[in-house]
Structure formats: structure tokens, C-alpha cells
mmCIF file of C-alpha atoms in Angstrom:
data_model
loop_
_atom_site.group_PDB
_atom_site.id
_atom_site.type_symbol
_atom_site.label_atom_id
_atom_site.label_comp_id
_atom_site.label_asym_id
_atom_site.label_seq_id
_atom_site.Cartn_x
_atom_site.Cartn_y
_atom_site.Cartn_z
ATOM 1 C CA UNK A 1134 -239.242 -54.856 -53.081
ATOM 2 C CA UNK A 1135 -238.552 -58.505 -52.695
ATOM 3 C CA UNK A 1136 -235.818 -58.092 -50.155
ATOM 4 C CA UNK A 1137 -237.350 -55.297 -48.107
ATOM 5 C CA UNK A 1138 -241.107 -55.697 -48.360
ATOM 6 C CA UNK A 1139 -241.650 -59.429 -48.826
ATOM 7 C CA UNK A 1140 -238.767 -60.520 -46.618
ATOM 8 C CA UNK A 1141 -238.325 -57.622 -44.282
ATOM 9 C CA UNK A 1142 -234.541 -57.413 -44.612
ATOM 10 C CA UNK A 1143 -232.585 -54.366 -43.855
ATOM 11 C CA UNK A 1144 -229.587 -54.719 -46.155
ATOM 12 C CA UNK A 1145 -227.251 -51.741 -46.941
ATOM 13 C CA UNK A 1146 -227.298 -50.393 -50.527
ATOM 14 C CA UNK A 1147 -223.837 -51.436 -51.230
ATOM 15 C CA UNK A 1148 -224.383 -55.065 -50.140
ATOM 16 C CA UNK A 1149 -227.711 -55.054 -51.872
ATOM 17 C CA UNK A 1150 -226.078 -54.130 -55.105
ATOM 18 C CA UNK A 1151 -223.391 -56.925 -54.797
ATOM 19 C CA UNK A 1152 -226.159 -59.450 -53.917
ATOM 20 C CA UNK A 1153 -228.047 -58.365 -57.079
ATOM 21 C CA UNK A 1154 -225.174 -59.011 -59.263
ATOM 22 C CA UNK A 1155 -224.589 -62.462 -57.833
ATOM 23 C CA UNK A 1156 -228.354 -63.075 -58.055
ATOM 24 C CA UNK A 1157 -228.151 -62.213 -61.889
ATOM 25 C CA UNK A 1158 -225.589 -64.730 -62.309
ATOM 26 C CA UNK A 1159 -227.580 -67.342 -60.550
ATOM 27 C CA UNK A 1160 -230.685 -66.711 -62.530
ATOM 28 C CA UNK A 1161 -228.748 -66.835 -65.811
ATOM 29 C CA UNK A 1162 -227.546 -70.331 -65.030
ATOM 30 C CA UNK A 1163 -230.397 -71.698 -63.118
ATOM 31 C CA UNK A 1164 -231.504 -73.994 -65.983
ATOM 32 C CA UNK A 1165 -228.061 -75.194 -67.110
ATOM 33 C CA UNK A 1166 -227.243 -78.713 -68.025
ATOM 34 C CA UNK A 1167 -226.131 -80.475 -64.732
ATOM 35 C CA UNK A 1168 -222.426 -80.904 -65.829
ATOM 36 C CA UNK A 1169 -220.168 -79.766 -63.061
ATOM 37 C CA UNK A 1170 -217.075 -78.714 -64.915
ATOM 38 C CA UNK A 1171 -214.879 -75.599 -64.307
ATOM 39 C CA UNK A 1172 -216.383 -72.506 -66.178
ATOM 40 C CA UNK A 1173 -219.629 -74.300 -66.892
ATOM 41 C CA UNK A 1174 -222.956 -72.631 -66.429
ATOM 42 C CA UNK A 1175 -223.916 -75.223 -63.847
ATOM 43 C CA UNK A 1176 -220.732 -74.417 -61.846
ATOM 44 C CA UNK A 1177 -221.260 -70.670 -62.027
ATOM 45 C CA UNK A 1178 -224.829 -71.157 -60.820
ATOM 46 C CA UNK A 1179 -223.757 -73.321 -57.974
ATOM 47 C CA UNK A 1180 -221.141 -70.782 -56.984
ATOM 48 C CA UNK A 1181 -223.606 -67.897 -57.207
ATOM 49 C CA UNK A 1182 -226.133 -69.824 -55.043
ATOM 50 C CA UNK A 1183 -223.579 -70.319 -52.196
ATOM 51 C CA UNK A 1184 -222.709 -66.703 -52.244
ATOM 52 C CA UNK A 1185 -226.295 -65.797 -52.162
ATOM 53 C CA UNK A 1186 -227.095 -68.187 -49.240
ATOM 54 C CA UNK A 1187 -224.239 -66.763 -47.240
ATOM 55 C CA UNK A 1188 -225.597 -63.386 -47.488
ATOM 56 C CA UNK A 1189 -229.062 -64.384 -46.912
ATOM 57 C CA UNK A 1190 -228.118 -66.296 -43.667
ATOM 58 C CA UNK A 1191 -226.640 -63.124 -42.326
ATOM 59 C CA UNK A 1192 -229.801 -61.212 -43.125
ATOM 60 C CA UNK A 1193 -232.075 -63.880 -41.740
ATOM 61 C CA UNK A 1194 -230.084 -64.039 -38.423
ATOM 62 C CA UNK A 1195 -230.340 -60.250 -38.041
ATOM 63 C CA UNK A 1196 -234.118 -60.373 -38.798
ATOM 64 C CA UNK A 1197 -234.737 -63.126 -36.286
ATOM 65 C CA UNK A 1198 -232.942 -61.032 -33.570
ATOM 66 C CA UNK A 1199 -234.747 -57.852 -34.398
ATOM 67 C CA UNK A 1200 -238.552 -58.152 -34.126
ATOM 68 C CA UNK A 1201 -239.444 -54.937 -32.532
ATOM 69 C CA UNK A 1202 -241.039 -51.913 -34.293
ATOM 70 C CA UNK A 1203 -242.867 -53.948 -36.853
ATOM 71 C CA UNK A 1204 -246.653 -53.528 -37.336
ATOM 72 C CA UNK A 1205 -247.057 -56.134 -40.075
ATOM 73 C CA UNK A 1206 -246.011 -59.744 -40.940
ATOM 74 C CA UNK A 1207 -244.116 -60.112 -44.207
ATOM 75 C CA UNK A 1208 -243.811 -63.379 -46.310
ATOM 76 C CA UNK A 1209 -240.900 -64.787 -44.379
ATOM 77 C CA UNK A 1210 -242.622 -64.101 -40.995
ATOM 78 C CA UNK A 1211 -245.689 -66.187 -42.339
ATOM 79 C CA UNK A 1212 -243.505 -68.874 -43.494
ATOM 80 C CA UNK A 1213 -241.868 -69.183 -40.063
ATOM 81 C CA UNK A 1214 -245.101 -68.939 -38.129
ATOM 82 C CA UNK A 1215 -246.695 -71.624 -40.430
ATOM 83 C CA UNK A 1216 -244.056 -74.241 -39.623
ATOM 84 C CA UNK A 1217 -244.262 -73.492 -35.940
ATOM 85 C CA UNK A 1218 -248.035 -73.968 -36.034
ATOM 86 C CA UNK A 1219 -247.388 -77.432 -37.641
ATOM 87 C CA UNK A 1220 -245.026 -78.361 -34.960
ATOM 88 C CA UNK A 1221 -241.794 -78.208 -37.036
ATOM 89 C CA UNK A 1222 -239.177 -75.514 -36.643
ATOM 90 C CA UNK A 1223 -237.602 -74.538 -39.934
ATOM 91 C CA UNK A 1224 -233.863 -75.198 -40.143
ATOM 92 C CA UNK A 1225 -231.509 -72.294 -41.412
ATOM 93 C CA UNK A 1226 -231.013 -74.287 -44.659
ATOM 94 C CA UNK A 1227 -234.763 -74.491 -45.259
ATOM 95 C CA UNK A 1228 -235.116 -70.765 -44.478
ATOM 96 C CA UNK A 1229 -232.278 -69.954 -46.919
ATOM 97 C CA UNK A 1230 -233.830 -72.105 -49.562
ATOM 98 C CA UNK A 1231 -237.374 -70.676 -49.064
ATOM 99 C CA UNK A 1232 -235.954 -67.171 -49.111
ATOM 100 C CA UNK A 1233 -234.107 -67.623 -52.363
ATOM 101 C CA UNK A 1234 -237.258 -69.173 -53.822
ATOM 102 C CA UNK A 1235 -239.324 -66.100 -52.732
ATOM 103 C CA UNK A 1236 -236.745 -63.753 -54.305
ATOM 104 C CA UNK A 1237 -236.745 -65.561 -57.537
ATOM 105 C CA UNK A 1238 -240.617 -65.661 -57.692
ATOM 106 C CA UNK A 1239 -240.860 -62.078 -56.831
ATOM 107 C CA UNK A 1240 -238.042 -60.510 -58.918
ATOM 108 C CA UNK A 1241 -237.811 -62.625 -62.134
ATOM 109 C CA UNK A 1242 -241.537 -62.699 -62.834
ATOM 110 C CA UNK A 1243 -242.185 -59.010 -61.982
ATOM 111 C CA UNK A 1244 -239.149 -57.852 -64.127
ATOM 112 C CA UNK A 1245 -240.356 -59.914 -67.054
ATOM 113 C CA UNK A 1246 -243.883 -58.628 -66.807
ATOM 114 C CA UNK A 1247 -242.584 -55.018 -66.481
ATOM 115 C CA UNK A 1248 -240.458 -55.302 -69.588
ATOM 116 C CA UNK A 1249 -243.353 -56.826 -71.617
ATOM 117 C CA UNK A 1250 -245.568 -53.930 -70.419
ATOM 118 C CA UNK A 1251 -243.086 -51.296 -71.730
ATOM 119 C CA UNK A 1252 -242.649 -53.160 -75.072
ATOM 120 C CA UNK A 1253 -246.356 -53.196 -75.521
ATOM 121 C CA UNK A 1254 -246.871 -49.533 -74.842
ATOM 122 C CA UNK A 1255 -244.094 -48.909 -77.269
ATOM 123 C CA UNK A 1256 -245.852 -51.114 -80.004
ATOM 124 C CA UNK A 1257 -249.191 -49.724 -79.357
ATOM 125 C CA UNK A 1258 -249.273 -45.993 -78.964
ATOM 126 C CA UNK A 1259 -252.972 -45.845 -79.235
ATOM 127 C CA UNK A 1260 -253.260 -47.968 -76.008
ATOM 128 C CA UNK A 1261 -250.973 -45.546 -74.293
ATOM 129 C CA UNK A 1262 -252.950 -42.633 -75.358
ATOM 130 C CA UNK A 1263 -256.223 -44.261 -74.329
ATOM 131 C CA UNK A 1264 -254.544 -44.937 -70.905
ATOM 132 C CA UNK A 1265 -253.499 -41.285 -70.529
ATOM 133 C CA UNK A 1266 -257.078 -40.265 -71.320
ATOM 134 C CA UNK A 1267 -258.398 -42.377 -68.449
ATOM 135 C CA UNK A 1268 -255.782 -40.861 -66.088
ATOM 136 C CA UNK A 1269 -257.019 -37.424 -67.155
ATOM 137 C CA UNK A 1270 -260.705 -38.511 -66.510
ATOM 138 C CA UNK A 1271 -259.785 -39.521 -62.983
ATOM 139 C CA UNK A 1272 -257.720 -36.459 -62.148
ATOM 140 C CA UNK A 1273 -254.447 -38.194 -62.102
ATOM 141 C CA UNK A 1274 -253.069 -36.312 -65.142
ATOM 142 C CA UNK A 1275 -253.899 -32.697 -65.815
ATOM 143 C CA UNK A 1276 -254.934 -31.782 -69.397
ATOM 144 C CA UNK A 1277 -251.574 -30.008 -69.641
ATOM 145 C CA UNK A 1278 -249.802 -33.246 -68.706
ATOM 146 C CA UNK A 1279 -248.539 -32.875 -65.326
ATOM 147 C CA UNK A 1280 -249.384 -35.602 -62.797
ATOM 148 C CA UNK A 1281 -251.515 -34.497 -59.849
ATOM 149 C CA UNK A 1282 -249.753 -34.738 -56.452
ATOM 150 C CA UNK A 1283 -251.210 -37.031 -53.956
ATOM 151 C CA UNK A 1284 -253.850 -38.713 -56.308
ATOM 152 C CA UNK A 1285 -252.229 -42.005 -56.698
ATOM 153 C CA UNK A 1286 -254.097 -44.099 -53.884
ATOM 154 C CA UNK A 1287 -255.142 -47.711 -53.837
ATOM 155 C CA UNK A 1288 -258.827 -46.960 -54.257
ATOM 156 C CA UNK A 1289 -257.967 -44.671 -57.202
ATOM 157 C CA UNK A 1290 -255.993 -47.381 -58.910
ATOM 158 C CA UNK A 1291 -258.767 -49.852 -58.334
ATOM 159 C CA UNK A 1292 -261.046 -47.451 -60.373
ATOM 160 C CA UNK A 1293 -258.818 -47.449 -63.385
ATOM 161 C CA UNK A 1294 -260.693 -50.011 -65.525
ATOM 162 C CA UNK A 1295 -258.795 -49.650 -68.708
ATOM 163 C CA UNK A 1296 -255.452 -49.836 -66.915
ATOM 164 C CA UNK A 1297 -256.662 -53.186 -65.334
ATOM 165 C CA UNK A 1298 -257.521 -54.357 -68.895
ATOM 166 C CA UNK A 1299 -253.950 -53.344 -70.226
ATOM 167 C CA UNK A 1300 -252.252 -55.338 -67.389
ATOM 168 C CA UNK A 1301 -254.522 -58.395 -67.888
ATOM 169 C CA UNK A 1302 -253.765 -58.340 -71.608
ATOM 170 C CA UNK A 1303 -249.917 -58.141 -70.880
ATOM 171 C CA UNK A 1304 -250.120 -61.009 -68.591
ATOM 172 C CA UNK A 1305 -252.363 -63.049 -71.074
ATOM 173 C CA UNK A 1306 -250.033 -62.737 -73.940
ATOM 174 C CA UNK A 1307 -246.667 -62.589 -72.131
ATOM 175 C CA UNK A 1308 -247.009 -64.652 -69.131
ATOM 176 C CA UNK A 1309 -243.572 -64.603 -67.422
ATOM 177 C CA UNK A 1310 -243.483 -68.320 -66.640
ATOM 178 C CA UNK A 1311 -244.797 -71.208 -68.932
ATOM 179 C CA UNK A 1312 -246.545 -73.205 -66.328
ATOM 180 C CA UNK A 1313 -246.415 -75.061 -63.010
ATOM 181 C CA UNK A 1314 -246.082 -78.588 -61.595
ATOM 182 C CA UNK A 1315 -248.561 -80.457 -59.311
ATOM 183 C CA UNK A 1316 -248.709 -83.914 -57.699
ATOM 184 C CA UNK A 1317 -251.607 -86.179 -58.260
ATOM 185 C CA UNK A 1318 -253.338 -86.707 -54.971
ATOM 186 C CA UNK A 1319 -255.651 -89.542 -56.329
ATOM 187 C CA UNK A 1320 -255.905 -91.400 -59.578
ATOM 188 C CA UNK A 1321 -258.257 -89.718 -62.256
ATOM 189 C CA UNK A 1322 -259.206 -89.780 -65.862
ATOM 190 C CA UNK A 1323 -258.747 -87.024 -68.268
ATOM 191 C CA UNK A 1324 -259.894 -87.290 -71.959
ATOM 192 C CA UNK A 1325 -259.647 -91.018 -71.733
ATOM 193 C CA UNK A 1326 -256.237 -91.194 -70.202
ATOM 194 C CA UNK A 1327 -255.785 -92.446 -66.567
ATOM 195 C CA UNK A 1328 -253.408 -90.330 -64.491
ATOM 196 C CA UNK A 1329 -252.060 -92.383 -61.405
ATOM 197 C CA UNK A 1330 -251.786 -91.211 -57.992
ATOM 198 C CA UNK A 1331 -248.328 -89.918 -57.146
ATOM 199 C CA UNK A 1332 -247.426 -88.744 -60.733
ATOM 200 C CA UNK A 1333 -246.187 -85.300 -61.324
ATOM 201 C CA UNK A 1334 -248.067 -83.285 -63.838
ATOM 202 C CA UNK A 1335 -247.323 -80.001 -65.563
ATOM 203 C CA UNK A 1336 -249.989 -77.521 -66.650
ATOM 204 C CA UNK A 1337 -249.020 -74.981 -69.413
ATOM 205 C CA UNK A 1338 -250.236 -71.455 -68.880
ATOM 206 C CA UNK A 1339 -249.199 -70.221 -72.347
ATOM 207 C CA UNK A 1340 -250.866 -73.146 -74.104
ATOM 208 C CA UNK A 1341 -253.925 -72.590 -72.064
ATOM 209 C CA UNK A 1342 -254.107 -68.840 -73.084
ATOM 210 C CA UNK A 1343 -253.322 -69.573 -76.700
ATOM 211 C CA UNK A 1344 -256.088 -72.382 -77.092
ATOM 212 C CA UNK A 1345 -258.742 -71.054 -74.820
ATOM 213 C CA UNK A 1346 -261.887 -70.857 -76.895
ATOM 214 C CA UNK A 1347 -263.109 -67.806 -75.021
ATOM 215 C CA UNK A 1348 -260.470 -65.508 -76.505
ATOM 216 C CA UNK A 1349 -261.028 -64.042 -79.927
ATOM 217 C CA UNK A 1350 -257.910 -63.293 -82.169
ATOM 218 C CA UNK A 1351 -255.535 -64.654 -79.529
ATOM 219 C CA UNK A 1352 -252.350 -63.343 -81.055
ATOM 220 C CA UNK A 1353 -253.524 -59.746 -81.109
ATOM 221 C CA UNK A 1354 -252.799 -57.396 -78.237
ATOM 222 C CA UNK A 1355 -256.330 -56.127 -77.361
ATOM 223 C CA UNK A 1356 -256.887 -54.816 -73.786
ATOM 224 C CA UNK A 1357 -260.525 -54.148 -74.482
ATOM 225 C CA UNK A 1358 -261.333 -58.025 -74.534
ATOM 226 C CA UNK A 1359 -261.180 -57.763 -70.752
ATOM 227 C CA UNK A 1360 -263.616 -54.645 -70.704
ATOM 228 C CA UNK A 1361 -267.105 -55.004 -69.088
ATOM 229 C CA UNK A 1362 -268.701 -54.837 -72.567
ATOM 230 C CA UNK A 1363 -266.818 -57.975 -73.721
ATOM 231 C CA UNK A 1364 -265.409 -59.675 -70.574
ATOM 232 C CA UNK A 1365 -263.825 -62.591 -72.597
ATOM 233 C CA UNK A 1366 -262.225 -64.190 -69.354
ATOM 234 C CA UNK A 1367 -265.438 -64.654 -67.615
ATOM 235 C CA UNK A 1368 -266.659 -67.610 -69.314
ATOM 236 C CA UNK A 1369 -264.999 -70.630 -67.476
ATOM 237 C CA UNK A 1370 -262.781 -70.942 -64.453
ATOM 238 C CA UNK A 1371 -259.302 -71.890 -65.929
ATOM 239 C CA UNK A 1372 -258.993 -70.066 -69.443
ATOM 240 C CA UNK A 1373 -257.129 -67.292 -67.959
ATOM 241 C CA UNK A 1374 -254.480 -68.180 -65.269
ATOM 242 C CA UNK A 1375 -251.321 -66.022 -65.438
ATOM 243 C CA UNK A 1376 -250.856 -66.539 -61.682
ATOM 244 C CA UNK A 1377 -251.777 -70.079 -61.701
ATOM 245 C CA UNK A 1378 -255.044 -71.537 -59.988
ATOM 246 C CA UNK A 1379 -256.443 -73.421 -57.112
ATOM 247 C CA UNK A 1380 -255.218 -73.266 -53.626
ATOM 248 C CA UNK A 1381 -251.682 -72.857 -54.834
ATOM 249 C CA UNK A 1382 -252.298 -69.759 -56.972
ATOM 250 C CA UNK A 1383 -249.444 -67.221 -56.768
ATOM 251 C CA UNK A 1384 -249.312 -65.595 -53.186
ATOM 252 C CA UNK A 1385 -247.873 -62.428 -54.559
ATOM 253 C CA UNK A 1386 -250.356 -61.754 -57.390
ATOM 254 C CA UNK A 1387 -251.982 -58.622 -55.944
ATOM 255 C CA UNK A 1388 -248.627 -57.031 -55.154
ATOM 256 C CA UNK A 1389 -247.432 -57.883 -58.598
ATOM 257 C CA UNK A 1390 -250.518 -56.367 -60.311
ATOM 258 C CA UNK A 1391 -250.135 -53.227 -58.048
ATOM 259 C CA UNK A 1392 -246.543 -52.817 -58.993
ATOM 260 C CA UNK A 1393 -247.418 -53.018 -62.701
ATOM 261 C CA UNK A 1394 -250.253 -50.584 -62.440
ATOM 262 C CA UNK A 1395 -248.044 -48.122 -60.537
ATOM 263 C CA UNK A 1396 -245.428 -48.415 -63.253
ATOM 264 C CA UNK A 1397 -247.897 -48.016 -66.026
ATOM 265 C CA UNK A 1398 -249.223 -44.822 -64.425
ATOM 266 C CA UNK A 1399 -245.730 -43.459 -63.886
ATOM 267 C CA UNK A 1400 -244.810 -44.080 -67.641
ATOM 268 C CA UNK A 1401 -247.993 -42.661 -69.003
ATOM 269 C CA UNK A 1402 -247.977 -39.520 -66.886
ATOM 270 C CA UNK A 1403 -244.351 -38.430 -66.390
ATOM 271 C CA UNK A 1404 -242.436 -39.416 -69.444
ATOM 272 C CA UNK A 1405 -242.206 -39.959 -73.117
ATOM 273 C CA UNK A 1406 -240.252 -43.042 -74.315
ATOM 274 C CA UNK A 1407 -239.105 -44.558 -77.438
ATOM 275 C CA UNK A 1408 -237.138 -47.697 -78.599
ATOM 276 C CA UNK A 1409 -233.477 -47.069 -78.635
ATOM 277 C CA UNK A 1410 -232.751 -49.724 -81.336
ATOM 278 C CA UNK A 1411 -234.024 -50.219 -84.898
ATOM 279 C CA UNK A 1412 -236.053 -53.194 -84.158
ATOM 280 C CA UNK A 1413 -237.651 -54.896 -81.212
ATOM 281 C CA UNK A 1414 -235.506 -57.560 -79.627
ATOM 282 C CA UNK A 1415 -235.987 -61.313 -79.940
ATOM 283 C CA UNK A 1416 -237.822 -62.974 -77.001
ATOM 284 C CA UNK A 1417 -236.708 -65.964 -75.104
ATOM 285 C CA UNK A 1418 -238.775 -68.112 -72.671
ATOM 286 C CA UNK A 1419 -236.060 -69.383 -70.273
ATOM 287 C CA UNK A 1420 -235.871 -69.005 -67.309
ATOM 288 C CA UNK A 1421 -238.515 -66.411 -67.771
ATOM 289 C CA UNK A 1422 -239.907 -64.745 -70.672
ATOM 290 C CA UNK A 1423 -237.644 -61.790 -71.518
ATOM 291 C CA UNK A 1424 -235.758 -60.030 -74.489
ATOM 292 C CA UNK A 1425 -232.529 -61.843 -75.282
ATOM 293 C CA UNK A 1426 -230.316 -58.896 -74.845
ATOM 294 C CA UNK A 1427 -232.779 -56.576 -72.848
ATOM 295 C CA UNK A 1428 -235.069 -53.913 -74.175
ATOM 296 C CA UNK A 1429 -233.121 -50.695 -74.828
ATOM 297 C CA UNK A 1430 -235.373 -47.645 -74.407
ATOM 298 C CA UNK A 1431 -234.928 -43.901 -74.045
ATOM 299 C CA UNK A 1432 -236.984 -42.099 -71.613
ATOM 300 C CA UNK A 1433 -237.579 -38.384 -71.645
ATOM 301 C CA UNK A 1434 -239.145 -36.265 -68.805
ATOM 302 C CA UNK A 1435 -242.114 -34.084 -69.576
ATOM 303 C CA UNK A 1436 -242.742 -30.437 -68.778
ATOM 304 C CA UNK A 1437 -246.218 -29.058 -67.927
ATOM 305 C CA UNK A 1438 -247.389 -29.127 -71.551
ATOM 306 C CA UNK A 1439 -246.205 -32.660 -72.188
ATOM 307 C CA UNK A 1440 -243.154 -31.590 -74.190
ATOM 308 C CA UNK A 1441 -239.989 -33.609 -73.851
ATOM 309 C CA UNK A 1442 -237.315 -32.261 -71.394
ATOM 310 C CA UNK A 1443 -234.245 -32.924 -73.367
ATOM 311 C CA UNK A 1444 -231.209 -33.976 -71.208
ATOM 312 C CA UNK A 1445 -227.730 -32.558 -71.807
ATOM 313 C CA UNK A 1446 -226.690 -35.920 -73.299
ATOM 314 C CA UNK A 1447 -229.152 -38.584 -74.571
ATOM 315 C CA UNK A 1448 -227.166 -41.029 -72.561
ATOM 316 C CA UNK A 1449 -228.411 -39.629 -69.233
ATOM 317 C CA UNK A 1450 -231.873 -40.941 -69.836
ATOM 318 C CA UNK A 1451 -231.041 -44.053 -71.836
ATOM 319 C CA UNK A 1452 -231.726 -47.238 -70.157
ATOM 320 C CA UNK A 1453 -232.050 -50.831 -70.774
ATOM 321 C CA UNK A 1454 -234.941 -52.870 -68.941
#
């Protein structure tokens, strides 16, 4: 999605698979100690970045040469046009850096949130069943269990209130990134401390969610806290900010939420799934929130009566997310 939808690249599947493997190496080492020694994480990250940028430069040049047949502007188009409007043509290096940043922002965070969503549905079967009840009420899932063809539209998704609550609660408890940085534009005072102009400040999304007074039982996974009856997030502007806030809020937040909603509907309506290990994995926060060794899950397709369709071998439907 990041490559094709946000950036508008047409990269063959084989090349895309290779780039993905290199990208994984880049992500794993992006926060390494800056010690440039052979076989160090820092060196591996630099090497992966160089390979990525070489592949991205080829894709960017092909994109710039082929502008016909498009009826929409993707994120890279907007980045290029914005620089032109401000009288500054972006260099190829700037385009490569901006492209790599967009891929990181789109992939790593959405993969993190998707994994957290699956983990919470595994831990809370009552939430999953309540979600299925909402899908049945909106005609997306028959009482027998089969998903209805052609019913998953944008306006339909917007009407799924409980689904929205589930996604919001996943993003409250398991925000992919810990926070963000801002530059102080003018000196101000906060709680008796003077913050000088020009300083860099960091705001913590996780600490904000954990300490916000509007949320009751902050450590409990409770999607209903976002229901119309309770609306715990409505009191105050910045108690809930999984996508940041202000003019620099995440540009892809609506696409990310749409992706998570579609994933949740697919999981709830077309499969049964269970943890493939004895215990849930340990969670780490760097570079984004994710299970240390991945989340191993067994997925089973469903027949019309919501019974598992057993594969010839369990390995066929076993996956790590």
C-alpha cells in the first residue's frame, strides 16, 4: 500500500519482495548505536539504506517520466508540487529521503497497529463476538457466518460504531510510536518552567494516554469507553492523540484507520484464529511497538455455518504477523 497507493510506484512483485527484505534490515537497525564497524547494526542499517535508495531512485525516475493515465495525486505528487509552489525544486536526494520516510511512516506503524489489533481480539473473544454481532446487524455478515458480497463500502464502514471503538482502543493502549518532536517557535512557560525559543521538545503519546484523567481504568482494554454513552475522549483536546496533534498531525491517519477497519472486518467475518504458541509474546517499543519474535497465529477459513475449514496440513494456514 505504501509503495503503490501513497507513492504511486509500479514495481514488479519480484523487485518489491527484494526491497521489502532490505527494508526489514533497515528497520531492524534504524536505532542502532552510531558505531561504524564491520558487522555492526549501524553498518547493516547504512548498507540497507543505500540499497533502498538505489531502488527508490529508479522508481522515482520512472514515475516522473510517466504522468499519464492518473486521475489522482498521491503523497509523493503532493510533496513535489508543494516544493514547486514554494519556489524550490526538490533534489533527487531529497526525494529519496522523503520517499523512504513515507514508507517507514506508512508501513511500520500500520504493521504494528495491525498486530496489536489481532492480539487484542485473541485476548478478548467477547469483543470479537460483539464485533460480529454488529456486522450481522449491518448485513455484512449473515447469521450463518458467510460475509455478504459487495457490502463493504466506505459509508458502511463509517456506520460501524463498535468497530470504530475497537480501533480507537487499540490505538490508545498500543500506540505504534511513543511520541514526536517539535521545535519551539517562541519562548513560553509550562508549569513554572521556561521553554526557550529554538529548543527541541518531545511529547509522549503513551504517557499522555496513560495519565489522561478522562480515561477510567487506563490499563483495561475497554472499547466501550469510546461509545456515545461514555465518550471518554471528548473531554479536552489532547488527551487522546495516537496520530499526534496540531497542524502536523499524521497525514495518513484516515488511511491507517480504514486499513485497520477492513482488516478487522475480514478477520471477524471470514476466519477463526488462535494463538499458535503457549503464551503471548513479550512486547518491545523500539523502533515501533511490536512482539519481540512476532505474533504466531493459526488462521482457519469458515464455511457457511461458521465451522472451521481444516487445511490438509496445519502449516498451510499458520502465519506470523
